Coordinates of C-alpha atoms in Angstrom, one line a residue:
M1 CA -9.2 40.5 -5.0
Q2 CA -12.5 38.4 -4.6
I3 CA -13.7 35.7 -6.9
L4 CA -17.1 34.1 -6.9
V5 CA -16.9 30.8 -8.4
Q6 CA -19.8 30.2 -10.0
D7 CA -19.5 33.6 -12.4
T8 CA -15.6 32.6 -13.0
N9 CA -14.7 30.7 -16.3
S10 CA -13.5 26.9 -15.1
S11 CA -10.2 27.7 -17.0
I12 CA -9.5 30.6 -14.9
L13 CA -10.5 28.7 -11.5
Y14 CA -8.1 25.5 -12.8
K15 CA -5.1 28.0 -13.1
L16 CA -5.6 29.5 -9.6
L17 CA -6.0 26.5 -7.9
T18 CA -2.9 24.6 -9.6
G19 CA -0.9 28.0 -8.6
L20 CA -2.3 28.0 -4.9
V21 CA -2.6 24.5 -4.0
I22 CA 1.6 23.3 -4.2
P23 CA 3.2 21.7 -4.0
R24 CA 0.9 18.6 -5.0
P25 CA 2.2 15.0 -5.0
I26 CA 1.7 13.3 -8.4
G27 CA -0.1 9.8 -8.6
W28 CA 1.7 8.5 -11.0
I29 CA -1.0 5.8 -12.1
S30 CA -0.9 2.8 -13.9
S31 CA -3.7 0.5 -14.7
I32 CA -4.9 -2.2 -17.4
D33 CA -7.7 -3.1 -19.4
A34 CA -9.7 -6.1 -20.6
N35 CA -7.4 -6.9 -23.2
G36 CA -4.2 -6.7 -21.5
I37 CA -2.9 -3.6 -22.3
N38 CA -1.0 -1.2 -20.1
N39 CA -1.8 2.2 -19.1
L40 CA 0.0 4.7 -17.6
A41 CA -0.5 8.8 -16.7
P42 CA 0.9 10.8 -14.2
F43 CA -2.4 12.8 -12.3
S44 CA -1.4 16.3 -9.7
F45 CA -5.0 15.8 -7.7
F46 CA -3.8 13.0 -5.9
N47 CA -3.0 12.3 -2.0
V48 CA -3.3 9.8 1.0
V49 CA -6.4 10.2 2.8
G50 CA -6.3 7.9 5.9
E51 CA -3.6 5.4 7.2
D52 CA -6.3 2.8 9.1
P53 CA -6.4 1.3 6.8
P54 CA -4.3 2.8 3.8
H55 CA -6.2 4.7 1.6
V56 CA -5.2 7.1 -1.3
M57 CA -7.3 9.1 -3.9
F58 CA -6.7 10.6 -7.2
S59 CA -8.6 12.8 -9.8
T60 CA -8.8 12.9 -13.0
V61 CA -10.6 15.8 -15.1
R62 CA -12.9 14.5 -17.7
T63 CA -12.3 17.4 -20.3
G64 CA -15.4 17.2 -23.3
N65 CA -17.3 14.4 -21.0
K66 CA -14.9 11.9 -21.9
N67 CA -12.9 9.4 -19.5
K68 CA -9.4 9.4 -19.5
D69 CA -8.5 5.4 -20.7
T70 CA -6.9 5.5 -16.7
L71 CA -10.7 6.0 -15.6
N72 CA -12.0 3.9 -18.3
N73 CA -9.7 1.0 -16.7
V74 CA -10.0 1.0 -13.1
L75 CA -13.7 1.6 -13.3
A76 CA -14.0 -1.8 -15.2
N77 CA -11.8 -4.0 -13.0
K78 CA -11.8 -1.8 -9.7
E79 CA -7.5 -2.1 -9.4
F80 CA -4.9 0.5 -10.0
V81 CA -1.0 0.9 -8.9
V82 CA 0.3 4.6 -7.2
N83 CA 3.8 4.4 -8.5
L84 CA 6.0 7.7 -6.6
V85 CA 7.7 10.0 -8.7
T86 CA 11.3 11.2 -8.1
E87 CA 14.1 13.1 -9.8
D88 CA 15.5 10.7 -12.1
L89 CA 12.0 9.6 -12.9
V90 CA 10.7 13.3 -14.4
D91 CA 11.1 13.2 -18.2
A92 CA 9.6 9.3 -18.7
M93 CA 6.9 10.8 -15.7
N94 CA 6.5 13.9 -18.2
T95 CA 6.1 11.2 -21.3
T96 CA 3.7 9.4 -20.2
S97 CA 1.4 12.7 -19.9
I98 CA 0.9 12.5 -24.0
S99 CA -2.5 12.0 -25.4
A100 CA -2.3 8.3 -26.5
S101 CA -4.8 6.2 -27.8
A102 CA -6.6 2.9 -25.6
T103 CA -3.9 0.7 -28.0
Q104 CA -1.0 2.4 -26.7
D105 CA 1.0 1.1 -23.8
E106 CA 2.7 4.0 -22.2
F107 CA 5.3 1.8 -20.4
A108 CA 6.7 1.0 -24.0
I109 CA 6.6 4.6 -24.9
A110 CA 8.3 6.0 -22.3
N111 CA 10.7 3.1 -22.0
L112 CA 9.4 1.9 -18.6
T113 CA 10.1 -1.7 -17.5
P114 CA 6.5 -3.1 -16.2
I115 CA 6.7 -5.9 -13.8
A116 CA 4.2 -7.7 -12.2
C117 CA 2.4 -6.8 -8.7
E118 CA 1.6 -8.8 -5.6
T119 CA -2.3 -8.7 -5.2
I120 CA -3.4 -7.2 -8.5
K121 CA -3.3 -7.3 -12.1
P122 CA -2.1 -3.5 -13.4
M123 CA 1.7 -3.8 -13.9
R124 CA 3.9 -1.2 -11.7
V125 CA 6.7 0.6 -13.0
Q126 CA 9.9 -1.0 -11.8
E127 CA 12.2 1.8 -12.1
A128 CA 10.2 3.9 -9.1
K129 CA 11.3 3.5 -5.9
A130 CA 8.0 2.9 -4.2
H131 CA 4.3 1.9 -5.1
F132 CA 1.2 1.5 -3.7
E133 CA -1.1 -1.5 -5.0
C134 CA -4.7 -0.5 -4.7
E135 CA -8.5 -1.7 -4.9
M136 CA -10.6 0.7 -5.8
V137 CA -13.6 1.3 -2.9
H138 CA -15.2 4.2 -4.0
H139 CA -15.5 7.0 -7.1
Y140 CA -17.6 10.3 -7.2
F141 CA -18.5 12.3 -10.4
L142 CA -18.3 16.1 -9.5
E143 CA -21.7 17.8 -10.4
D144 CA -22.5 21.1 -11.7
H145 CA -19.7 21.4 -14.4
T146 CA -19.7 23.0 -17.4
N147 CA -16.6 21.1 -19.4
G148 CA -17.0 17.4 -18.2
G149 CA -16.0 17.5 -14.4
A150 CA -13.6 15.3 -12.8
C151 CA -14.1 11.8 -11.0
V152 CA -12.7 11.2 -7.5
V153 CA -11.3 7.6 -7.2
I154 CA -10.7 6.5 -3.6
G155 CA -8.2 3.2 -3.6
K156 CA -7.8 0.7 -0.4
V157 CA -3.9 0.2 -0.8
K158 CA -3.5 -3.4 -0.7
M159 CA 0.6 -3.5 -0.6
I160 CA 3.2 -1.0 -0.1
H161 CA 6.3 -1.6 -2.2
I162 CA 9.6 0.2 -1.3
A163 CA 13.1 0.1 -2.7
D164 CA 15.9 -0.6 0.4
D165 CA 17.7 1.9 0.0
I166 CA 15.5 4.5 0.8
L167 CA 14.5 2.9 4.1
L168 CA 15.8 3.8 7.3
D169 CA 15.1 2.2 10.5
N170 CA 11.7 2.0 12.4
Y171 CA 10.5 2.6 8.6
Y172 CA 11.5 6.1 8.2
I173 CA 12.5 7.3 4.5
N174 CA 15.8 8.7 3.6
L175 CA 14.6 11.6 1.8
D176 CA 18.1 12.3 0.5
K177 CA 18.1 9.2 -1.6
Y178 CA 14.2 9.3 -2.5
K179 CA 13.9 12.7 -3.7
P180 CA 10.2 13.3 -4.7
V181 CA 9.4 15.6 -7.1
A182 CA 5.8 17.8 -6.6
R183 CA 3.5 19.3 -9.0
L184 CA 3.4 22.8 -9.2
A185 CA 1.5 25.4 -11.6
G186 CA 1.8 24.9 -15.8
S187 CA 4.7 23.2 -16.8
N188 CA 6.5 24.1 -13.2
Y189 CA 7.4 21.1 -11.1
G190 CA 9.2 21.0 -7.5
T191 CA 11.6 19.3 -5.4
L192 CA 12.0 19.2 -1.6
G193 CA 14.3 22.3 -1.4
K194 CA 14.9 23.2 2.4
V195 CA 13.5 20.6 4.8
F196 CA 12.4 22.1 8.7
S197 CA 10.8 20.9 11.8
I198 CA 8.2 21.9 14.2
K199 CA 7.0 20.3 17.1
R200 CA 3.5 20.2 18.2
P201 CA 2.2 21.7 20.8
L202 CA 1.4 19.4 23.8

């Protein structure tokens, strides 16, 4: 089958893209509004985009041409935290995906503990094993959309927090203790499963 994007409904494209581009890391983004209200939501369009200096990106859809609270907060104060999702936090992460009002605090809804960052105002999830404190350096609204499109946000990582029990010598991560979770399609998620190594050619 061949699919010409311009002739295909966006809901079909979403289903295909999220089913084919897997597994995807989850960016559990915490932000804060002008009134000090915390916001916490998961985004599966997320990844690291460089290390010198380190930057990450996440993208949020704009269904009905409306920004999500996360995007409004980040555009307003240019700060956000990426909390990394692990197996023990899947249920809490899923809880924070609800369509809550801007006045509701998803930390409280999911019974999570907000703790202060060192360099930015948004709070981070104490229960998470790793966090990135980020400053937004760029954002881009996708063009030619039919249902609101999406906005890509790129943030510069200012500080990294890592739980001591998942850190090995020489800054390697203990995957057996880290136990990250990835996003698949629909309501499906994945764990690491089989891990194998292959060396690059010289």
